[in-house]
PDB file of C-alpha atoms in Angstrom:
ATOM      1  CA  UNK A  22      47.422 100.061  61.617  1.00  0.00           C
ATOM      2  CA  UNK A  23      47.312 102.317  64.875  1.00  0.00           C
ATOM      3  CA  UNK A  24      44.566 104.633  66.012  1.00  0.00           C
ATOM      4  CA  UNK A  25      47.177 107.919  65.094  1.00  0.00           C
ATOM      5  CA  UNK A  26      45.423 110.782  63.397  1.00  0.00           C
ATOM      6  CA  UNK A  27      47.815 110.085  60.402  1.00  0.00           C
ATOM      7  CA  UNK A  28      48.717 106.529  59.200  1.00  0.00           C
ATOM      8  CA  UNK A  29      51.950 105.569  57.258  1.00  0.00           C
ATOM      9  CA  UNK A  30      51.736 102.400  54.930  1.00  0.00           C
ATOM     10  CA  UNK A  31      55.340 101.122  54.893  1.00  0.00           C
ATOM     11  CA  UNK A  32      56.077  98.943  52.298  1.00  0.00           C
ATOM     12  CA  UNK A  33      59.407  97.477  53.474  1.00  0.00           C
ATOM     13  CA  UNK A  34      61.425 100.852  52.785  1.00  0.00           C
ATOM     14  CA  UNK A  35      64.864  99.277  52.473  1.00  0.00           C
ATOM     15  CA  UNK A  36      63.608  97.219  49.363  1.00  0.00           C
ATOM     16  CA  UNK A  37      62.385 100.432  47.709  1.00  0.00           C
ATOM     17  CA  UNK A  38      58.662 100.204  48.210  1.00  0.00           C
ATOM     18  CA  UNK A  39      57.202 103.692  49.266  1.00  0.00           C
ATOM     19  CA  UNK A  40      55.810 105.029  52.407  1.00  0.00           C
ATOM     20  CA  UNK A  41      52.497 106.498  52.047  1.00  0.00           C
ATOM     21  CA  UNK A  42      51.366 108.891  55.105  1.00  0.00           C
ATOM     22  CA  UNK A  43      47.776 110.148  54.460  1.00  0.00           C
ATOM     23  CA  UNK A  44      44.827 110.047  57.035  1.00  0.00           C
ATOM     24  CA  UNK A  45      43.538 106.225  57.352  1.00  0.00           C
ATOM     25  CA  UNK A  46      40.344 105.303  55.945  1.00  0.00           C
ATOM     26  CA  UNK A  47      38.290 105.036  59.238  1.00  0.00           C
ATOM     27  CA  UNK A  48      39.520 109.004  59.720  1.00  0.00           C
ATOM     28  CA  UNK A  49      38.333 110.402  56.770  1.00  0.00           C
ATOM     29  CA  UNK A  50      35.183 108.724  57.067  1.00  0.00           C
ATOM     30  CA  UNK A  51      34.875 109.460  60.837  1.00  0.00           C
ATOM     31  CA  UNK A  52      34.867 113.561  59.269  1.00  0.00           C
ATOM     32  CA  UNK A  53      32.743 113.261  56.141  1.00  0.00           C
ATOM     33  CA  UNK A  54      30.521 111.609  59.024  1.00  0.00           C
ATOM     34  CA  UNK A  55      30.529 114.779  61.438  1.00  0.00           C
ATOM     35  CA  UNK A  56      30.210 117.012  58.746  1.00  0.00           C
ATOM     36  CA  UNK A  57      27.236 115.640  57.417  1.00  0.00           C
ATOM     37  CA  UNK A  58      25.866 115.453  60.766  1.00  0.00           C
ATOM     38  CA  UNK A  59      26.653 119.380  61.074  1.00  0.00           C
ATOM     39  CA  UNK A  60      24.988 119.900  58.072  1.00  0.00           C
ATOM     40  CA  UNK A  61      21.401 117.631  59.096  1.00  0.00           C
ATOM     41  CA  UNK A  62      21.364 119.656  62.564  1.00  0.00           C
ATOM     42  CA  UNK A  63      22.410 122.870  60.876  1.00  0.00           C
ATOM     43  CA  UNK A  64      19.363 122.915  58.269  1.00  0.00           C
ATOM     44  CA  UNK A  65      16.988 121.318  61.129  1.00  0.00           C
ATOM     45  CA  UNK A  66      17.882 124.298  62.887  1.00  0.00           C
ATOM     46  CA  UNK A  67      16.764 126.378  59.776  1.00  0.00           C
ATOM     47  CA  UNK A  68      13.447 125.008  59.613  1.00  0.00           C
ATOM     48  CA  UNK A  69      12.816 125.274  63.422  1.00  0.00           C
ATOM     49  CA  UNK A  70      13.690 129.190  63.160  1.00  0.00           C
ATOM     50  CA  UNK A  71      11.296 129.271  59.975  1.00  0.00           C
ATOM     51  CA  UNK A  72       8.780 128.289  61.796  1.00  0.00           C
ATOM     52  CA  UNK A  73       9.497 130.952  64.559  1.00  0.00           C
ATOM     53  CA  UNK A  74       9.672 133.776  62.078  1.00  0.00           C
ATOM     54  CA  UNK A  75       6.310 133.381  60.585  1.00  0.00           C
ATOM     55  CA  UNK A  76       5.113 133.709  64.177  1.00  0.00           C
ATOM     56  CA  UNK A  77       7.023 137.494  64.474  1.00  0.00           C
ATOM     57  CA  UNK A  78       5.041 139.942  61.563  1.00  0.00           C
ATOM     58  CA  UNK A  79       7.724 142.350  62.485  1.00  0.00           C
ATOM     59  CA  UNK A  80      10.451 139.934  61.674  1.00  0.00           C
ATOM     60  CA  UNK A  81      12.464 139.884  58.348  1.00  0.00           C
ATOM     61  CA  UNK A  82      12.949 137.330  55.354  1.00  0.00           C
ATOM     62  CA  UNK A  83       9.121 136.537  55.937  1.00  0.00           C
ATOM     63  CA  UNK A  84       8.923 135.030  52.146  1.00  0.00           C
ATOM     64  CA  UNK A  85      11.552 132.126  52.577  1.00  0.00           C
ATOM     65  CA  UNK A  86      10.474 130.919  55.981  1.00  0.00           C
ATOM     66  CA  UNK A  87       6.827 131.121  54.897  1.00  0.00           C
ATOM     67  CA  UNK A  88       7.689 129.131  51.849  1.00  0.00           C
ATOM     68  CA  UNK A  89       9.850 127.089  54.134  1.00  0.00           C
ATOM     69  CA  UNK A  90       6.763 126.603  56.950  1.00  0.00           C
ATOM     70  CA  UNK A  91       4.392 125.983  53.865  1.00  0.00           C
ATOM     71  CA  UNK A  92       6.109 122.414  53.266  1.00  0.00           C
ATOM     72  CA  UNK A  93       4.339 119.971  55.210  1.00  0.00           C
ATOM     73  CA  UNK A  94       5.795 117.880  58.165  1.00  0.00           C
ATOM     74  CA  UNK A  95       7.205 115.050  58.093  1.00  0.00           C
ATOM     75  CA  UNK A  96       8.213 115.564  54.912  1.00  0.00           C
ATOM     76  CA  UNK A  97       9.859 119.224  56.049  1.00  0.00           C
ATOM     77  CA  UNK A  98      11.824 117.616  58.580  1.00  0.00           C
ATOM     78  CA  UNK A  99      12.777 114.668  56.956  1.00  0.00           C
ATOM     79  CA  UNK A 100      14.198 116.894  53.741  1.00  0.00           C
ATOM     80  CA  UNK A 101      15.791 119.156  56.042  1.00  0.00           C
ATOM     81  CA  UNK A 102      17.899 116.759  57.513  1.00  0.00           C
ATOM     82  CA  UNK A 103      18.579 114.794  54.244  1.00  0.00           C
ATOM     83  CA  UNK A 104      19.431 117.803  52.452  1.00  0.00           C
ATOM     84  CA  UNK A 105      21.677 119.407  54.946  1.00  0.00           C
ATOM     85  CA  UNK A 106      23.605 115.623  55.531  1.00  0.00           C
ATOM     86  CA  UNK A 107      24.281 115.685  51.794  1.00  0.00           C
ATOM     87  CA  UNK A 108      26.068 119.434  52.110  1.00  0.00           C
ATOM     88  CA  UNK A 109      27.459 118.370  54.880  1.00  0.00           C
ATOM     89  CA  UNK A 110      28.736 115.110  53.770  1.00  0.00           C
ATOM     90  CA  UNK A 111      29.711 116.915  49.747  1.00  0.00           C
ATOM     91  CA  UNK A 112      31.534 119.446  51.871  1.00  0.00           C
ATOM     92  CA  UNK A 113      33.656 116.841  54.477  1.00  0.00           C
ATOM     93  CA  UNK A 114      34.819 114.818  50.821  1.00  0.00           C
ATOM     94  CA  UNK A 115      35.814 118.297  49.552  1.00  0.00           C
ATOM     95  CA  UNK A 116      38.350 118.887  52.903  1.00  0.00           C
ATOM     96  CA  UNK A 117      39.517 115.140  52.639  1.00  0.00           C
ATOM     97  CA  UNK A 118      40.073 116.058  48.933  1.00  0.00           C
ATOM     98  CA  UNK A 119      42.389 119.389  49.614  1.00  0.00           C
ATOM     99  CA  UNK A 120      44.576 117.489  52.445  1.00  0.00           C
ATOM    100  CA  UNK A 121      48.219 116.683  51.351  1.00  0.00           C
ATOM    101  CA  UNK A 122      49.211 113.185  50.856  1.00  0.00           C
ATOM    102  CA  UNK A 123      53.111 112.542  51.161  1.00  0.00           C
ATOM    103  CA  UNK A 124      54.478 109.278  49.781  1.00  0.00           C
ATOM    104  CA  UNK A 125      58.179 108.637  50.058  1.00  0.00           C
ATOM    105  CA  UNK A 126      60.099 106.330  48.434  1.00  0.00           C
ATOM    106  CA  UNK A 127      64.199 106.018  47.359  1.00  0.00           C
ATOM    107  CA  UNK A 128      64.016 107.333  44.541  1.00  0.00           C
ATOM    108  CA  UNK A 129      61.742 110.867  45.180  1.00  0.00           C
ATOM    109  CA  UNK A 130      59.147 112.527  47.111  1.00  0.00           C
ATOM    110  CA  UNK A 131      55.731 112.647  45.881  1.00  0.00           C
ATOM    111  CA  UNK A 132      53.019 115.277  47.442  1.00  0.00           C
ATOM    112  CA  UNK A 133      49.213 114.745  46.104  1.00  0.00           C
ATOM    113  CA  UNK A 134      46.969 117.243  47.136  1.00  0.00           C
ATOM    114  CA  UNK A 135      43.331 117.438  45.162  1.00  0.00           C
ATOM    115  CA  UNK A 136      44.453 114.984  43.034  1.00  0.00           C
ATOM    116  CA  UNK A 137      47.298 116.402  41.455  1.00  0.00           C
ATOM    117  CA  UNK A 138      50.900 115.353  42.156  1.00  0.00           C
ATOM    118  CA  UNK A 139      54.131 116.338  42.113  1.00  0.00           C
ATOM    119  CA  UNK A 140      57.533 114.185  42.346  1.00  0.00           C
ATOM    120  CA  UNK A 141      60.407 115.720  43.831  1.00  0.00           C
ATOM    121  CA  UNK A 142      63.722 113.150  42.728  1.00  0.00           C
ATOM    122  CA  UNK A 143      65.665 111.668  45.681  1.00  0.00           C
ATOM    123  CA  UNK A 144      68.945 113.607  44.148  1.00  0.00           C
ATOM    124  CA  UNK A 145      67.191 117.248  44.862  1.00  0.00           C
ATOM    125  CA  UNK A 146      65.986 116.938  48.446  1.00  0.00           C
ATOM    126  CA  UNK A 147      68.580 117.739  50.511  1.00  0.00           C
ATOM    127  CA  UNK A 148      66.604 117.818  53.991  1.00  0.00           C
ATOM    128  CA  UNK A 149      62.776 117.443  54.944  1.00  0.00           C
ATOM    129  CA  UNK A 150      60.643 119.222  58.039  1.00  0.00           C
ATOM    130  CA  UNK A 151      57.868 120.571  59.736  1.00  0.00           C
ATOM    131  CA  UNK A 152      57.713 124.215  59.896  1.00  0.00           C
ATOM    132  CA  UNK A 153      54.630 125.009  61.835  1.00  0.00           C
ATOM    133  CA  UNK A 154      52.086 123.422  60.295  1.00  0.00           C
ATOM    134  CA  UNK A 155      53.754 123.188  56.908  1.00  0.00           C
ATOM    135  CA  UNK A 156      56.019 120.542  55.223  1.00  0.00           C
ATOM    136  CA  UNK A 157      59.141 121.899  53.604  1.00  0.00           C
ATOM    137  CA  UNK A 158      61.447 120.361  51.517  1.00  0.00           C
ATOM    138  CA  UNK A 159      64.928 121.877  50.901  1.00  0.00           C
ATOM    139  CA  UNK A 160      67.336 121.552  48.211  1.00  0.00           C
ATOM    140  CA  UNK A 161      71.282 121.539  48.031  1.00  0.00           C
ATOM    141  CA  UNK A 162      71.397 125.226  47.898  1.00  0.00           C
ATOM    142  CA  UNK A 163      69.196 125.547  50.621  1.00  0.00           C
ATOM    143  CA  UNK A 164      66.452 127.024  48.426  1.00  0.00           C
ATOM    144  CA  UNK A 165      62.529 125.397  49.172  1.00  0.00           C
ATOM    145  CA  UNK A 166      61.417 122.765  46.680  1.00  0.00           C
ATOM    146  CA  UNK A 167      58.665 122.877  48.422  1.00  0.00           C
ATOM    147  CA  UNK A 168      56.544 124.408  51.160  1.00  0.00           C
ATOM    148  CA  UNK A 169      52.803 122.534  51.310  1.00  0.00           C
ATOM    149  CA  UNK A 170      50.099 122.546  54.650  1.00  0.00           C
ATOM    150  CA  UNK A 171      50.470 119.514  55.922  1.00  0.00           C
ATOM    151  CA  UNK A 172      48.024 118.238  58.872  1.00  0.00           C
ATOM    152  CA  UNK A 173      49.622 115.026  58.927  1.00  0.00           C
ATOM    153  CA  UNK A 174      51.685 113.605  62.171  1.00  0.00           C
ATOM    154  CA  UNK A 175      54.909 114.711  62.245  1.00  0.00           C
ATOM    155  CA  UNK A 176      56.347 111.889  63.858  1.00  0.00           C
ATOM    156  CA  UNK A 177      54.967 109.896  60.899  1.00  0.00           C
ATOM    157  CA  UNK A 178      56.132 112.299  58.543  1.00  0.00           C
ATOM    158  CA  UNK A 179      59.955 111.841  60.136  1.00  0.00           C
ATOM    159  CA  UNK A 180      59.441 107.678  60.176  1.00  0.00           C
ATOM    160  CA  UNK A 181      58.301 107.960  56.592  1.00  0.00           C
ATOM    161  CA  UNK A 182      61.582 110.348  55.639  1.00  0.00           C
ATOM    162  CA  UNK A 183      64.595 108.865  57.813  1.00  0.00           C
ATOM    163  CA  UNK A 184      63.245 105.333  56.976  1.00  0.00           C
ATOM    164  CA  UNK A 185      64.505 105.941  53.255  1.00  0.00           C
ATOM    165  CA  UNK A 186      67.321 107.874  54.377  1.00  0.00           C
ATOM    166  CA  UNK A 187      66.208 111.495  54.066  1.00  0.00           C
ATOM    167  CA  UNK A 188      67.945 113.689  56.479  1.00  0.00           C
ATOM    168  CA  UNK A 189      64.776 114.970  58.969  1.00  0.00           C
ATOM    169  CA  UNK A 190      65.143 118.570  61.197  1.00  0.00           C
ATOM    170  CA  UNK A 191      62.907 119.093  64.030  1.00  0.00           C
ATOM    171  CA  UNK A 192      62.876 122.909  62.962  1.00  0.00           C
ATOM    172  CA  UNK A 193      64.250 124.622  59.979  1.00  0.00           C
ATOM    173  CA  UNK A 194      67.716 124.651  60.624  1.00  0.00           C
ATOM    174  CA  UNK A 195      67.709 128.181  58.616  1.00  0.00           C
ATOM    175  CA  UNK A 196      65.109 129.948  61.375  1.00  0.00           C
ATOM    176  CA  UNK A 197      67.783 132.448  62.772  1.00  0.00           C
ATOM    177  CA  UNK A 198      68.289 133.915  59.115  1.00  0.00           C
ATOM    178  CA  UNK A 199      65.074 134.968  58.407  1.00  0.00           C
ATOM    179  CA  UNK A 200      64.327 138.806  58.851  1.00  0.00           C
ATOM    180  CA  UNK A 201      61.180 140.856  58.691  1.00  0.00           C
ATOM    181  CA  UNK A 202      60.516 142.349  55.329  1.00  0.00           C
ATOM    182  CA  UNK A 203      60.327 146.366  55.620  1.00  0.00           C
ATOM    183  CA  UNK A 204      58.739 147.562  52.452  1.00  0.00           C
ATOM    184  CA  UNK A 205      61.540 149.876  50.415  1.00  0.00           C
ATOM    185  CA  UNK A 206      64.244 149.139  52.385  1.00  0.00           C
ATOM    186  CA  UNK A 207      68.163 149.444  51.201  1.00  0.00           C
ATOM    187  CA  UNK A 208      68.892 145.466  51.823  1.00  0.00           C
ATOM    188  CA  UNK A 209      66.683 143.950  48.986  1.00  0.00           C
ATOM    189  CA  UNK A 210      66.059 145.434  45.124  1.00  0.00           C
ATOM    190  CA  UNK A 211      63.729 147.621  43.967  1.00  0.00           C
ATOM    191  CA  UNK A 212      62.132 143.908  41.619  1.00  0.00           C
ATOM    192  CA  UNK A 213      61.720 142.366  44.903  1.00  0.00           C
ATOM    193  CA  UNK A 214      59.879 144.720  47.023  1.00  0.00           C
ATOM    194  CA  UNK A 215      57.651 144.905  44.164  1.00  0.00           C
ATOM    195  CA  UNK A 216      57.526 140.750  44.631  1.00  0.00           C
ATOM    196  CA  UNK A 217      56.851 141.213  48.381  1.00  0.00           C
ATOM    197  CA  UNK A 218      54.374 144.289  48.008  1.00  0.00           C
ATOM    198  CA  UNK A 219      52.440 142.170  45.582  1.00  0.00           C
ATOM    199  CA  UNK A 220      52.621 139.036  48.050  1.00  0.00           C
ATOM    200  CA  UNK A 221      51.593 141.470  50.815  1.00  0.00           C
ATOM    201  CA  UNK A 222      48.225 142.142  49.058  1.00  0.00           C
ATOM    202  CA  UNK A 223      47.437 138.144  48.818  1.00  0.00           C
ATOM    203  CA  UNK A 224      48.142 137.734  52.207  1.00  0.00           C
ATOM    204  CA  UNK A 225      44.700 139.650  53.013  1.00  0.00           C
ATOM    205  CA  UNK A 226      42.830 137.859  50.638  1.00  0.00           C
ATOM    206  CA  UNK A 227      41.664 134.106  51.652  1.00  0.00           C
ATOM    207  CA  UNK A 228      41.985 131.602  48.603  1.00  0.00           C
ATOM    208  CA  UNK A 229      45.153 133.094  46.997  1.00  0.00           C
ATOM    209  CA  UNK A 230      47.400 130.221  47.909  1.00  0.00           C
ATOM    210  CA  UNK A 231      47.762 129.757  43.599  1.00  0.00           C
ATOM    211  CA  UNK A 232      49.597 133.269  43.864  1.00  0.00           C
ATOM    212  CA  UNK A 233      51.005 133.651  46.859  1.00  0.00           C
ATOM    213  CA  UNK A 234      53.029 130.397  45.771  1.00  0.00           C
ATOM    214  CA  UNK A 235      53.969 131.905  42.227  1.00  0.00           C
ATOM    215  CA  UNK A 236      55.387 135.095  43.801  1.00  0.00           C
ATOM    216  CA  UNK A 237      56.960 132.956  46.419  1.00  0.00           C
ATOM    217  CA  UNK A 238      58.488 131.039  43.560  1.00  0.00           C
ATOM    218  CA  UNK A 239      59.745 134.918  41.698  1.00  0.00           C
ATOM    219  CA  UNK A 240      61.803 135.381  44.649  1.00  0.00           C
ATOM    220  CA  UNK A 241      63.467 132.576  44.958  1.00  0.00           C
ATOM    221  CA  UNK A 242      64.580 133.200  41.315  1.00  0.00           C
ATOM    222  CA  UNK A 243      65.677 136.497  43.259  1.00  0.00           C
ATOM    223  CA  UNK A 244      68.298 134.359  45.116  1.00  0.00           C
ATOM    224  CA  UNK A 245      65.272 134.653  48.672  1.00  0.00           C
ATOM    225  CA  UNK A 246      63.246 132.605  50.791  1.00  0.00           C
ATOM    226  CA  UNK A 247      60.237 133.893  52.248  1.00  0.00           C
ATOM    227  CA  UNK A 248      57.864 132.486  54.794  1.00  0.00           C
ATOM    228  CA  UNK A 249      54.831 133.803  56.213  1.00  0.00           C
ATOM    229  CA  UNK A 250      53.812 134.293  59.738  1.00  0.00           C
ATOM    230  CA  UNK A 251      50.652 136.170  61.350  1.00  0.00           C
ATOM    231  CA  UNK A 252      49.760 138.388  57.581  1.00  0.00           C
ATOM    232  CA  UNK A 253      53.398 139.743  57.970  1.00  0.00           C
ATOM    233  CA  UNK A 254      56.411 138.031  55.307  1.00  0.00           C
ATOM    234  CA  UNK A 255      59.616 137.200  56.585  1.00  0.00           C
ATOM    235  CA  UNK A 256      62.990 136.270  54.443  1.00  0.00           C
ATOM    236  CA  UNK A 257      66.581 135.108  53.997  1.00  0.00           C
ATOM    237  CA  UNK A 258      68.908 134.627  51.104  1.00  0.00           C
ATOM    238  CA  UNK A 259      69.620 131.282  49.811  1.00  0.00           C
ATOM    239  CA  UNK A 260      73.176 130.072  50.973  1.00  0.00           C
ATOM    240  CA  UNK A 261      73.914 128.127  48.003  1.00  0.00           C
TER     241      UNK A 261
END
């Protein structure tokens, strides 16, 4: 193993074991570790501005740091800290937990992500890359299998893929096609501005990934690609 952010177990690729990328062991502890030690300092830091408060009459939430400053020390501290380690530690496993996992293999394409999986066969992946900080597969008719956040090392990623004779791009060999989607305009269908007025709403919202993927998914059925990029949707017709 090497000290890279991202780790790929390769299994001897040309006999048809798989290539696993995924953060090592030693990295995903090394985070749950710092976010449990955010969470201690953070809650120590709670229970020193409790005790502050009660000091200030004039200052506000006066109950909670009272009840707070009522708990005697060292039992105070010592909770504190415990307490705010085991957010911070429950919260650290929860962002291991969401990361994508890519295992490749010569037969298909496998992407875990919070413990559910999906297999894409060898026969439909036409090409694999990095778009930003995404991972997008493509198929024969250039349409996107797949578009998933991937944090893991691209170089790994491209190892993992050529080694069982993928074909790899450094960029989406498609970039130049994509356009800027102007609501209403005369080049796309009244069914898909709907699709990208609808995907426009998502955008603002944080945690609509689930929907922004299923309307993603509508207008590829629509015979387009779209990508995002700063709020603002972007797209191209499939060439197959």
């Amino acid at each position: 193993m090497t000290g890279d952010p991202a780790v790929a177990k390769e299994l001897n690729p040309k006999s048809g074991e798989s290539t696993e990328v995924s953060e090592p062991l030693w990295g995903q502890a090394l985070v749950c570790l710092v976010f449990a030690l955010l969470g201690a300092g953070l809650l120590w830091l709670v229970k020193v501005l409790a005790k502050w408060v009660v000091t200030l009459p004039w200052a506000p939430m006066q109950g909670p740091a009272k009840l707070v400053s009522s708990i005697p020390e060292p039992g105070l501290t010592i909770g504190a800290i415990a307490l705010g380690g085991l957010i911070g530690l429950i919260a650290g496993i929860l962002v291991k937990f969401s990361e994508l996992s890519v295992t490749v293999s010569g037969t298909a394409v496998l992407l875990t992500r919070k413990g559910e999986s999906k297999e894409y066969p060898r026969g439909d992946v036409a090409m694999a890359f990095r778009d930003g900080k995404q991972l997008v597969l493509l198929g024969h008719g250039t349409e996107e299998l797949a578009r998933e956040d991937c944090d893991q090392d691209r170089q790994r990623l491209a190892d993992a893929f050529t080694g069982h004779g993928y074909a790899w791009a450094e960029e989406d060999p498609h970039k130049a096609e994509f356009q800027l989607w102007v609501a209403d305009s005369s080049q796309l269908p009244a069914q898909a501005h709907a699709l990208f007025k609808a995907r426009q709403a998502f955008l603002k919202k944080p945690g609509s990934q689930d929907e922004l993927q299923e309307l993603r998914r509508d207008l590829q059925r629509l015979g387009l690609v779209v990508r995002d990029r700063n709020k603002s949707q972007y797209w191209r017709r499939l060439n197959g």
